[in-house]
PDB file of C-alpha atoms in Angstrom:
ATOM      1  CA  UNK D   1      17.533  24.159  25.481  1.00  0.00           C
ATOM      2  CA  UNK D   2      16.204  21.619  27.952  1.00  0.00           C
ATOM      3  CA  UNK D   3      14.950  18.254  26.612  1.00  0.00           C
ATOM      4  CA  UNK D   4      11.240  18.985  27.209  1.00  0.00           C
ATOM      5  CA  UNK D   5      11.400  22.321  25.428  1.00  0.00           C
ATOM      6  CA  UNK D   6      13.406  20.695  22.608  1.00  0.00           C
ATOM      7  CA  UNK D   7      10.681  18.059  22.154  1.00  0.00           C
ATOM      8  CA  UNK D   8       7.959  20.701  22.045  1.00  0.00           C
ATOM      9  CA  UNK D   9       9.705  23.062  19.622  1.00  0.00           C
ATOM     10  CA  UNK D  10      11.216  20.432  17.337  1.00  0.00           C
ATOM     11  CA  UNK D  11       8.020  18.357  17.495  1.00  0.00           C
ATOM     12  CA  UNK D  12       5.817  21.219  16.342  1.00  0.00           C
ATOM     13  CA  UNK D  13       8.242  22.323  13.621  1.00  0.00           C
ATOM     14  CA  UNK D  14       8.944  18.754  12.410  1.00  0.00           C
ATOM     15  CA  UNK D  15       5.239  17.968  12.269  1.00  0.00           C
ATOM     16  CA  UNK D  16       4.443  21.105  10.269  1.00  0.00           C
ATOM     17  CA  UNK D  17       7.387  20.553   7.917  1.00  0.00           C
ATOM     18  CA  UNK D  18       6.397  16.895   7.395  1.00  0.00           C
ATOM     19  CA  UNK D  19       2.872  17.980   6.437  1.00  0.00           C
ATOM     20  CA  UNK D  20       4.275  20.527   3.967  1.00  0.00           C
ATOM     21  CA  UNK D  21       6.689  17.989   2.444  1.00  0.00           C
ATOM     22  CA  UNK D  22       3.905  15.407   2.091  1.00  0.00           C
ATOM     23  CA  UNK D  23       1.555  17.945   0.472  1.00  0.00           C
ATOM     24  CA  UNK D  24       4.250  18.983  -2.000  1.00  0.00           C
ATOM     25  CA  UNK D  25       5.098  15.358  -2.825  1.00  0.00           C
ATOM     26  CA  UNK D  26       1.541  14.586  -3.943  1.00  0.00           C
ATOM     27  CA  UNK D  27      -1.159  12.021  -3.278  1.00  0.00           C
ATOM     28  CA  UNK D  28       0.952   9.014  -4.222  1.00  0.00           C
ATOM     29  CA  UNK D  29       3.027   9.336  -1.056  1.00  0.00           C
ATOM     30  CA  UNK D  30      -0.058   8.676   1.062  1.00  0.00           C
ATOM     31  CA  UNK D  31      -1.712   6.077  -1.154  1.00  0.00           C
ATOM     32  CA  UNK D  32      -3.009   2.726   0.018  1.00  0.00           C
ATOM     33  CA  UNK D  33      -0.202   0.699   1.445  1.00  0.00           C
ATOM     34  CA  UNK D  34       1.763  -1.951  -0.319  1.00  0.00           C
ATOM     35  CA  UNK D  35       5.149  -3.061   1.036  1.00  0.00           C
ATOM     36  CA  UNK D  36       6.938  -0.109  -0.577  1.00  0.00           C
ATOM     37  CA  UNK D  37       4.484   2.459   0.823  1.00  0.00           C
ATOM     38  CA  UNK D  38       4.632   0.773   4.222  1.00  0.00           C
ATOM     39  CA  UNK D  39       8.430   1.126   4.366  1.00  0.00           C
ATOM     40  CA  UNK D  40       8.191   4.798   3.371  1.00  0.00           C
ATOM     41  CA  UNK D  41       5.577   5.494   6.042  1.00  0.00           C
ATOM     42  CA  UNK D  42       7.512   3.665   8.757  1.00  0.00           C
ATOM     43  CA  UNK D  43      10.698   5.542   7.802  1.00  0.00           C
ATOM     44  CA  UNK D  44       8.911   8.903   8.021  1.00  0.00           C
ATOM     45  CA  UNK D  45       7.443   7.955  11.392  1.00  0.00           C
ATOM     46  CA  UNK D  46      10.827   6.861  12.667  1.00  0.00           C
ATOM     47  CA  UNK D  47      12.392  10.142  11.590  1.00  0.00           C
ATOM     48  CA  UNK D  48       9.634  12.093  13.329  1.00  0.00           C
ATOM     49  CA  UNK D  49      10.026  10.027  16.513  1.00  0.00           C
ATOM     50  CA  UNK D  50      13.783  10.562  16.512  1.00  0.00           C
ATOM     51  CA  UNK D  51      13.329  14.294  15.964  1.00  0.00           C
ATOM     52  CA  UNK D  52      10.928  14.433  18.919  1.00  0.00           C
ATOM     53  CA  UNK D  53      12.953  12.399  21.375  1.00  0.00           C
ATOM     54  CA  UNK D  54      16.622  12.983  20.538  1.00  0.00           C
ATOM     55  CA  UNK D  55      18.385  16.193  21.422  1.00  0.00           C
ATOM     56  CA  UNK D  56      21.347  14.950  19.364  1.00  0.00           C
ATOM     57  CA  UNK D  57      19.457  15.253  16.067  1.00  0.00           C
ATOM     58  CA  UNK D  58      18.926  18.767  14.779  1.00  0.00           C
ATOM     59  CA  UNK D  59      15.790  20.042  13.116  1.00  0.00           C
ATOM     60  CA  UNK D  60      17.795  20.502   9.902  1.00  0.00           C
ATOM     61  CA  UNK D  61      18.828  16.843   9.978  1.00  0.00           C
ATOM     62  CA  UNK D  62      15.228  15.750  10.487  1.00  0.00           C
ATOM     63  CA  UNK D  63      13.949  17.940   7.645  1.00  0.00           C
ATOM     64  CA  UNK D  64      16.729  16.640   5.384  1.00  0.00           C
ATOM     65  CA  UNK D  65      15.778  13.064   6.273  1.00  0.00           C
ATOM     66  CA  UNK D  66      12.077  13.758   5.510  1.00  0.00           C
ATOM     67  CA  UNK D  67      13.001  15.218   2.135  1.00  0.00           C
ATOM     68  CA  UNK D  68      15.393  12.353   1.292  1.00  0.00           C
ATOM     69  CA  UNK D  69      12.757   9.678   2.040  1.00  0.00           C
ATOM     70  CA  UNK D  70      10.004  11.496   0.130  1.00  0.00           C
ATOM     71  CA  UNK D  71      12.325  12.179  -2.823  1.00  0.00           C
ATOM     72  CA  UNK D  72      13.384   8.503  -2.929  1.00  0.00           C
ATOM     73  CA  UNK D  73       9.726   7.507  -2.910  1.00  0.00           C
ATOM     74  CA  UNK D  74       8.979  10.006  -5.678  1.00  0.00           C
ATOM     75  CA  UNK D  75      11.922   8.888  -7.855  1.00  0.00           C
ATOM     76  CA  UNK D  76      11.184   5.182  -7.432  1.00  0.00           C
ATOM     77  CA  UNK D  77       7.484   5.587  -8.216  1.00  0.00           C
ATOM     78  CA  UNK D  78       8.338   7.869 -11.170  1.00  0.00           C
ATOM     79  CA  UNK D  79      10.625   5.164 -12.573  1.00  0.00           C
ATOM     80  CA  UNK D  80       8.182   2.354 -11.757  1.00  0.00           C
ATOM     81  CA  UNK D  81       5.451   3.797 -13.979  1.00  0.00           C
ATOM     82  CA  UNK D  82       7.959   3.778 -16.828  1.00  0.00           C
ATOM     83  CA  UNK D  83       9.709   0.463 -16.161  1.00  0.00           C
ATOM     84  CA  UNK D  84       7.922  -2.854 -15.740  1.00  0.00           C
ATOM     85  CA  UNK D  85      11.020  -4.345 -14.079  1.00  0.00           C
ATOM     86  CA  UNK D  86      11.106  -1.676 -11.372  1.00  0.00           C
ATOM     87  CA  UNK D  87       7.343  -1.939 -10.905  1.00  0.00           C
ATOM     88  CA  UNK D  88       7.617  -5.701 -10.361  1.00  0.00           C
ATOM     89  CA  UNK D  89      10.451  -5.115  -7.910  1.00  0.00           C
ATOM     90  CA  UNK D  90       8.502  -2.750  -5.644  1.00  0.00           C
ATOM     91  CA  UNK D  91       4.922  -4.005  -6.081  1.00  0.00           C
ATOM     92  CA  UNK D  92       3.429  -7.434  -5.949  1.00  0.00           C
ATOM     93  CA  UNK D  93       0.894  -8.617  -8.501  1.00  0.00           C
ATOM     94  CA  UNK D  94      -2.815  -8.900  -7.637  1.00  0.00           C
ATOM     95  CA  UNK D  95      -3.873 -12.537  -7.200  1.00  0.00           C
ATOM     96  CA  UNK D  96      -7.103 -14.268  -8.163  1.00  0.00           C
ATOM     97  CA  UNK D  97      -8.558 -16.098  -5.141  1.00  0.00           C
ATOM     98  CA  UNK D  98     -12.005 -17.024  -6.412  1.00  0.00           C
ATOM     99  CA  UNK D  99     -13.204 -17.254 -10.000  1.00  0.00           C
ATOM    100  CA  UNK D 100     -16.742 -17.994 -11.196  1.00  0.00           C
ATOM    101  CA  UNK D 101     -17.756 -19.240  -7.743  1.00  0.00           C
ATOM    102  CA  UNK D 102     -14.753 -21.595  -7.425  1.00  0.00           C
ATOM    103  CA  UNK D 103     -11.939 -21.106  -4.927  1.00  0.00           C
ATOM    104  CA  UNK D 104      -8.388 -20.947  -6.291  1.00  0.00           C
ATOM    105  CA  UNK D 105      -6.938 -23.117  -3.535  1.00  0.00           C
ATOM    106  CA  UNK D 106      -3.289 -22.972  -4.674  1.00  0.00           C
ATOM    107  CA  UNK D 107      -3.369 -19.174  -4.753  1.00  0.00           C
ATOM    108  CA  UNK D 108      -5.119 -19.048  -1.375  1.00  0.00           C
ATOM    109  CA  UNK D 109      -2.441 -21.245   0.153  1.00  0.00           C
ATOM    110  CA  UNK D 110       0.423 -19.313  -1.489  1.00  0.00           C
ATOM    111  CA  UNK D 111      -1.020 -15.971  -0.306  1.00  0.00           C
ATOM    112  CA  UNK D 112      -1.984 -17.384   3.126  1.00  0.00           C
ATOM    113  CA  UNK D 113      -5.635 -16.395   2.755  1.00  0.00           C
ATOM    114  CA  UNK D 114      -8.322 -18.368   4.550  1.00  0.00           C
ATOM    115  CA  UNK D 115     -11.703 -19.145   3.030  1.00  0.00           C
ATOM    116  CA  UNK D 116     -13.283 -17.215   5.922  1.00  0.00           C
ATOM    117  CA  UNK D 117     -11.494 -14.026   4.796  1.00  0.00           C
ATOM    118  CA  UNK D 118     -12.864 -14.376   1.273  1.00  0.00           C
ATOM    119  CA  UNK D 119     -16.357 -15.009   2.611  1.00  0.00           C
ATOM    120  CA  UNK D 120     -16.078 -11.911   4.823  1.00  0.00           C
ATOM    121  CA  UNK D 121     -15.085  -9.793   1.800  1.00  0.00           C
ATOM    122  CA  UNK D 122     -18.064 -11.144  -0.160  1.00  0.00           C
ATOM    123  CA  UNK D 123     -20.467 -10.443   2.726  1.00  0.00           C
ATOM    124  CA  UNK D 124     -19.017  -6.957   3.090  1.00  0.00           C
ATOM    125  CA  UNK D 125     -20.120  -6.285  -0.486  1.00  0.00           C
ATOM    126  CA  UNK D 126     -23.651  -7.375   0.443  1.00  0.00           C
ATOM    127  CA  UNK D 127     -23.569 -10.591  -1.541  1.00  0.00           C
ATOM    128  CA  UNK D 128     -25.108 -13.791  -0.195  1.00  0.00           C
ATOM    129  CA  UNK D 129     -24.045 -16.498  -2.669  1.00  0.00           C
ATOM    130  CA  UNK D 130     -20.429 -17.362  -3.467  1.00  0.00           C
ATOM    131  CA  UNK D 131     -21.631 -18.960  -6.690  1.00  0.00           C
ATOM    132  CA  UNK D 132     -22.853 -15.573  -7.903  1.00  0.00           C
ATOM    133  CA  UNK D 133     -19.437 -13.948  -7.402  1.00  0.00           C
ATOM    134  CA  UNK D 134     -17.473 -13.659 -10.616  1.00  0.00           C
ATOM    135  CA  UNK D 135     -14.101 -13.026  -8.965  1.00  0.00           C
ATOM    136  CA  UNK D 136     -12.330 -12.141  -5.747  1.00  0.00           C
ATOM    137  CA  UNK D 137      -8.881 -10.596  -6.122  1.00  0.00           C
ATOM    138  CA  UNK D 138      -6.264 -10.028  -3.431  1.00  0.00           C
ATOM    139  CA  UNK D 139      -4.902  -6.602  -4.363  1.00  0.00           C
ATOM    140  CA  UNK D 140      -1.320  -5.416  -3.967  1.00  0.00           C
ATOM    141  CA  UNK D 141      -2.225  -3.461  -0.821  1.00  0.00           C
ATOM    142  CA  UNK D 142      -3.758  -6.531   0.859  1.00  0.00           C
ATOM    143  CA  UNK D 143      -7.393  -5.577   0.276  1.00  0.00           C
ATOM    144  CA  UNK D 144      -9.953  -7.795  -1.432  1.00  0.00           C
ATOM    145  CA  UNK D 145     -11.801  -6.738  -4.574  1.00  0.00           C
ATOM    146  CA  UNK D 146     -15.079  -8.553  -5.117  1.00  0.00           C
ATOM    147  CA  UNK D 147     -16.469  -8.540  -8.650  1.00  0.00           C
ATOM    148  CA  UNK D 148     -20.110  -9.567  -8.748  1.00  0.00           C
ATOM    149  CA  UNK D 149     -20.930  -9.491 -12.434  1.00  0.00           C
ATOM    150  CA  UNK D 150     -18.947 -10.994 -15.275  1.00  0.00           C
ATOM    151  CA  UNK D 151     -17.950  -8.712 -18.082  1.00  0.00           C
ATOM    152  CA  UNK D 152     -17.671  -9.536 -21.749  1.00  0.00           C
ATOM    153  CA  UNK D 153     -13.876  -9.412 -21.665  1.00  0.00           C
ATOM    154  CA  UNK D 154     -12.913  -9.318 -17.965  1.00  0.00           C
ATOM    155  CA  UNK D 155     -10.598  -6.413 -18.814  1.00  0.00           C
ATOM    156  CA  UNK D 156     -10.480  -5.298 -15.162  1.00  0.00           C
ATOM    157  CA  UNK D 157      -8.742  -8.593 -14.383  1.00  0.00           C
ATOM    158  CA  UNK D 158      -5.826  -7.800 -16.698  1.00  0.00           C
ATOM    159  CA  UNK D 159      -2.536  -8.324 -14.874  1.00  0.00           C
ATOM    160  CA  UNK D 160      -4.094 -10.419 -12.119  1.00  0.00           C
ATOM    161  CA  UNK D 161      -2.091 -13.541 -11.325  1.00  0.00           C
ATOM    162  CA  UNK D 162      -4.111 -16.666 -12.078  1.00  0.00           C
ATOM    163  CA  UNK D 163      -6.557 -15.182 -14.596  1.00  0.00           C
ATOM    164  CA  UNK D 164      -4.928 -16.623 -17.705  1.00  0.00           C
ATOM    165  CA  UNK D 165      -4.982 -20.058 -16.095  1.00  0.00           C
ATOM    166  CA  UNK D 166      -8.765 -20.045 -15.782  1.00  0.00           C
TER     167      UNK D 166
END
């Protein structure tokens, strides 16, 4: 088969098989990205690109590679919900960046977050006064959570780095 025809045939089949494998593997495979999810996604993309452009890699090899990566992701996430050690290994901890209107400067510096980024997250939530923000948390996927109203127990902040120090 000539290289162009190979790319078309293997590309279509690889794409369809990847969609099927991802649907079977469940929502977790396509969740918001943390470092672990990023690596999985890049690996799947690399396999697809190789399948499309290399005539030396068979469709069976590409499908096997898709399944291996998705199965590894499934096994590791399965174990991580049962083992705190594995969870800590593959996921970072959310970090408190602002608490009760006060910036957590050490955490901001450690996480390399600028004040302007925190202000942008607060504005995005439609809030005008930093002093009225109860907390801003840098989540494990790199997004900011802005909590406007204090709770009685701050239970949503459980497991957030820097909360017990406040």
